[in-house]
Amino acid sequence: MTTHVSSIAELSTLVGSHLGYSNYQIVTQEQVNLFAESTGDHQWIHVDPERAKTGPFGQTIAHGYLTLS
């Protein structure tokens, strides 16, 4: 089910309601690299797959704001 809201006032009436969800999205390393370019955040944990193999997650991870977008 898709929820459509036409105003902020209408949105406030939906507080606490289930608004729906989307399908999973696969985030590629290319997308992460492009996000790093656009934000200037080139931390190794995002853009260096070889170094990230030895990091806490065993691979690169997406930027937090990329996952929000």
Short mmCIF file of N, CA and C in Angstrom, two decimals:
data_model
loop_
_atom_site.label_atom_id
_atom_site.label_comp_id
_atom_site.label_asym_id
_atom_site.label_seq_id
_atom_site.Cartn_x
_atom_site.Cartn_y
_atom_site.Cartn_z
N MET A 1 0.84 -1.17 0.00
CA MET A 1 0.00 0.00 0.00
C MET A 1 0.89 1.24 0.00
N THR A 2 0.60 2.19 -0.83
CA THR A 2 1.32 3.44 -0.87
C THR A 2 0.52 4.52 -0.16
N THR A 3 1.19 5.30 0.65
CA THR A 3 0.54 6.39 1.37
C THR A 3 0.90 7.70 0.69
N HIS A 4 -0.10 8.47 0.32
CA HIS A 4 0.12 9.78 -0.30
C HIS A 4 -0.30 10.85 0.69
N VAL A 5 0.54 11.87 0.84
CA VAL A 5 0.27 12.97 1.76
C VAL A 5 0.41 14.26 0.97
N SER A 6 -0.56 15.15 1.09
CA SER A 6 -0.52 16.37 0.30
C SER A 6 -0.16 17.62 1.11
N SER A 7 0.01 17.48 2.43
CA SER A 7 0.38 18.64 3.24
C SER A 7 1.05 18.19 4.53
N ILE A 8 1.75 19.12 5.16
CA ILE A 8 2.38 18.83 6.45
C ILE A 8 1.31 18.54 7.49
N ALA A 9 0.21 19.27 7.45
CA ALA A 9 -0.88 19.04 8.42
C ALA A 9 -1.42 17.62 8.27
N GLU A 10 -1.57 17.17 7.05
CA GLU A 10 -2.06 15.80 6.82
C GLU A 10 -1.03 14.77 7.30
N LEU A 11 0.24 15.08 7.12
CA LEU A 11 1.29 14.17 7.57
C LEU A 11 1.24 13.99 9.09
N SER A 12 0.97 15.06 9.82
CA SER A 12 0.95 14.96 11.29
C SER A 12 -0.18 14.06 11.78
N THR A 13 -1.21 13.87 10.99
CA THR A 13 -2.30 12.97 11.41
C THR A 13 -1.89 11.50 11.29
N LEU A 14 -0.77 11.24 10.63
CA LEU A 14 -0.31 9.87 10.42
C LEU A 14 0.76 9.42 11.42
N VAL A 15 1.09 10.27 12.39
CA VAL A 15 2.10 9.91 13.39
C VAL A 15 1.68 8.61 14.06
N GLY A 16 2.61 7.65 14.10
CA GLY A 16 2.36 6.36 14.72
C GLY A 16 1.75 5.34 13.78
N SER A 17 1.45 5.74 12.56
CA SER A 17 0.85 4.84 11.57
C SER A 17 1.93 4.19 10.71
N HIS A 18 1.63 3.00 10.21
CA HIS A 18 2.52 2.34 9.26
C HIS A 18 2.32 3.01 7.90
N LEU A 19 3.39 3.56 7.34
CA LEU A 19 3.29 4.29 6.08
C LEU A 19 3.69 3.45 4.87
N GLY A 20 4.14 2.25 5.11
CA GLY A 20 4.57 1.40 4.01
C GLY A 20 6.08 1.28 3.98
N TYR A 21 6.58 0.55 3.03
CA TYR A 21 8.01 0.33 2.89
C TYR A 21 8.31 0.01 1.44
N SER A 22 9.57 0.07 1.11
CA SER A 22 9.99 -0.23 -0.25
C SER A 22 10.74 -1.55 -0.27
N ASN A 23 11.02 -2.03 -1.45
CA ASN A 23 11.82 -3.24 -1.60
C ASN A 23 13.27 -2.95 -1.21
N TYR A 24 14.02 -4.00 -0.91
CA TYR A 24 15.44 -3.84 -0.63
C TYR A 24 16.13 -3.27 -1.85
N GLN A 25 17.17 -2.48 -1.61
CA GLN A 25 17.97 -1.91 -2.69
C GLN A 25 19.41 -2.37 -2.51
N ILE A 26 20.00 -2.87 -3.55
CA ILE A 26 21.41 -3.25 -3.51
C ILE A 26 22.23 -1.99 -3.77
N VAL A 27 23.18 -1.73 -2.90
CA VAL A 27 24.07 -0.58 -3.04
C VAL A 27 25.41 -1.09 -3.54
N THR A 28 25.83 -0.61 -4.69
CA THR A 28 27.08 -1.07 -5.30
C THR A 28 28.27 -0.23 -4.82
N GLN A 29 29.46 -0.79 -5.00
CA GLN A 29 30.66 -0.03 -4.66
C GLN A 29 30.76 1.22 -5.52
N GLU A 30 30.32 1.13 -6.76
CA GLU A 30 30.34 2.30 -7.64
C GLU A 30 29.48 3.42 -7.06
N GLN A 31 28.30 3.08 -6.55
CA GLN A 31 27.43 4.09 -5.94
C GLN A 31 28.10 4.71 -4.71
N VAL A 32 28.74 3.87 -3.91
CA VAL A 32 29.45 4.37 -2.72
C VAL A 32 30.57 5.31 -3.15
N ASN A 33 31.32 4.93 -4.17
CA ASN A 33 32.42 5.78 -4.66
C ASN A 33 31.90 7.11 -5.19
N LEU A 34 30.81 7.08 -5.93
CA LEU A 34 30.23 8.32 -6.45
C LEU A 34 29.73 9.21 -5.32
N PHE A 35 29.16 8.60 -4.29
CA PHE A 35 28.71 9.37 -3.13
C PHE A 35 29.91 10.00 -2.42
N ALA A 36 30.99 9.23 -2.30
CA ALA A 36 32.21 9.76 -1.69
C ALA A 36 32.73 10.96 -2.48
N GLU A 37 32.70 10.87 -3.81
CA GLU A 37 33.13 11.99 -4.65
C GLU A 37 32.27 13.22 -4.42
N SER A 38 30.96 13.02 -4.33
CA SER A 38 30.06 14.17 -4.21
C SER A 38 30.10 14.81 -2.83
N THR A 39 30.48 14.05 -1.80
CA THR A 39 30.48 14.59 -0.44
C THR A 39 31.88 14.88 0.09
N GLY A 40 32.90 14.37 -0.60
CA GLY A 40 34.26 14.56 -0.13
C GLY A 40 34.65 13.62 1.01
N ASP A 41 33.82 12.63 1.28
CA ASP A 41 34.08 11.68 2.37
C ASP A 41 34.72 10.42 1.78
N HIS A 42 36.03 10.38 1.79
CA HIS A 42 36.78 9.27 1.19
C HIS A 42 37.40 8.36 2.24
N GLN A 43 36.74 8.19 3.37
CA GLN A 43 37.28 7.30 4.40
C GLN A 43 37.44 5.90 3.84
N TRP A 44 38.52 5.25 4.22
CA TRP A 44 38.86 3.93 3.68
C TRP A 44 37.75 2.92 3.88
N ILE A 45 37.02 3.03 4.96
CA ILE A 45 35.98 2.03 5.24
C ILE A 45 34.87 2.05 4.19
N HIS A 46 34.81 3.15 3.44
CA HIS A 46 33.81 3.27 2.37
C HIS A 46 34.39 2.96 0.99
N VAL A 47 35.63 3.37 0.75
CA VAL A 47 36.13 3.37 -0.63
C VAL A 47 37.35 2.48 -0.90
N ASP A 48 37.87 1.80 0.11
CA ASP A 48 39.06 0.96 -0.10
C ASP A 48 38.74 -0.50 0.24
N PRO A 49 38.25 -1.26 -0.75
CA PRO A 49 37.85 -2.65 -0.49
C PRO A 49 38.97 -3.52 0.09
N GLU A 50 40.21 -3.33 -0.34
CA GLU A 50 41.31 -4.15 0.17
C GLU A 50 41.56 -3.88 1.65
N ARG A 51 41.65 -2.63 2.02
CA ARG A 51 41.87 -2.30 3.43
C ARG A 51 40.65 -2.68 4.27
N ALA A 52 39.47 -2.48 3.73
CA ALA A 52 38.24 -2.77 4.47
C ALA A 52 38.10 -4.26 4.79
N LYS A 53 38.76 -5.12 4.02
CA LYS A 53 38.72 -6.57 4.31
C LYS A 53 39.24 -6.87 5.71
N THR A 54 40.16 -6.05 6.20
CA THR A 54 40.73 -6.26 7.53
C THR A 54 40.03 -5.42 8.59
N GLY A 55 39.03 -4.67 8.19
CA GLY A 55 38.29 -3.82 9.12
C GLY A 55 37.21 -4.57 9.87
N PRO A 56 36.43 -3.87 10.66
CA PRO A 56 35.44 -4.51 11.53
C PRO A 56 34.29 -5.20 10.79
N PHE A 57 34.03 -4.83 9.54
CA PHE A 57 32.91 -5.41 8.80
C PHE A 57 33.34 -6.38 7.71
N GLY A 58 34.65 -6.47 7.45
CA GLY A 58 35.16 -7.40 6.46
C GLY A 58 34.97 -6.95 5.02
N GLN A 59 34.41 -5.80 4.83
CA GLN A 59 34.20 -5.22 3.50
C GLN A 59 33.86 -3.75 3.67
N THR A 60 33.78 -3.04 2.56
CA THR A 60 33.40 -1.63 2.66
C THR A 60 31.94 -1.52 3.10
N ILE A 61 31.62 -0.37 3.66
CA ILE A 61 30.24 -0.10 4.05
C ILE A 61 29.80 1.22 3.43
N ALA A 62 28.51 1.34 3.18
CA ALA A 62 27.96 2.56 2.60
C ALA A 62 27.96 3.67 3.65
N HIS A 63 28.07 4.89 3.19
CA HIS A 63 27.95 6.06 4.06
C HIS A 63 26.54 6.08 4.67
N GLY A 64 26.45 6.54 5.88
CA GLY A 64 25.14 6.62 6.54
C GLY A 64 24.14 7.45 5.76
N TYR A 65 24.58 8.62 5.27
CA TYR A 65 23.65 9.47 4.53
C TYR A 65 23.28 8.88 3.17
N LEU A 66 24.13 8.04 2.62
CA LEU A 66 23.76 7.36 1.37
C LEU A 66 22.61 6.40 1.64
N THR A 67 22.65 5.70 2.75
CA THR A 67 21.57 4.76 3.06
C THR A 67 20.27 5.49 3.37
N LEU A 68 20.35 6.72 3.86
CA LEU A 68 19.14 7.50 4.11
C LEU A 68 18.52 8.02 2.83
N SER A 69 19.36 8.26 1.83
CA SER A 69 18.84 8.83 0.59
C SER A 69 18.20 7.80 -0.26
#
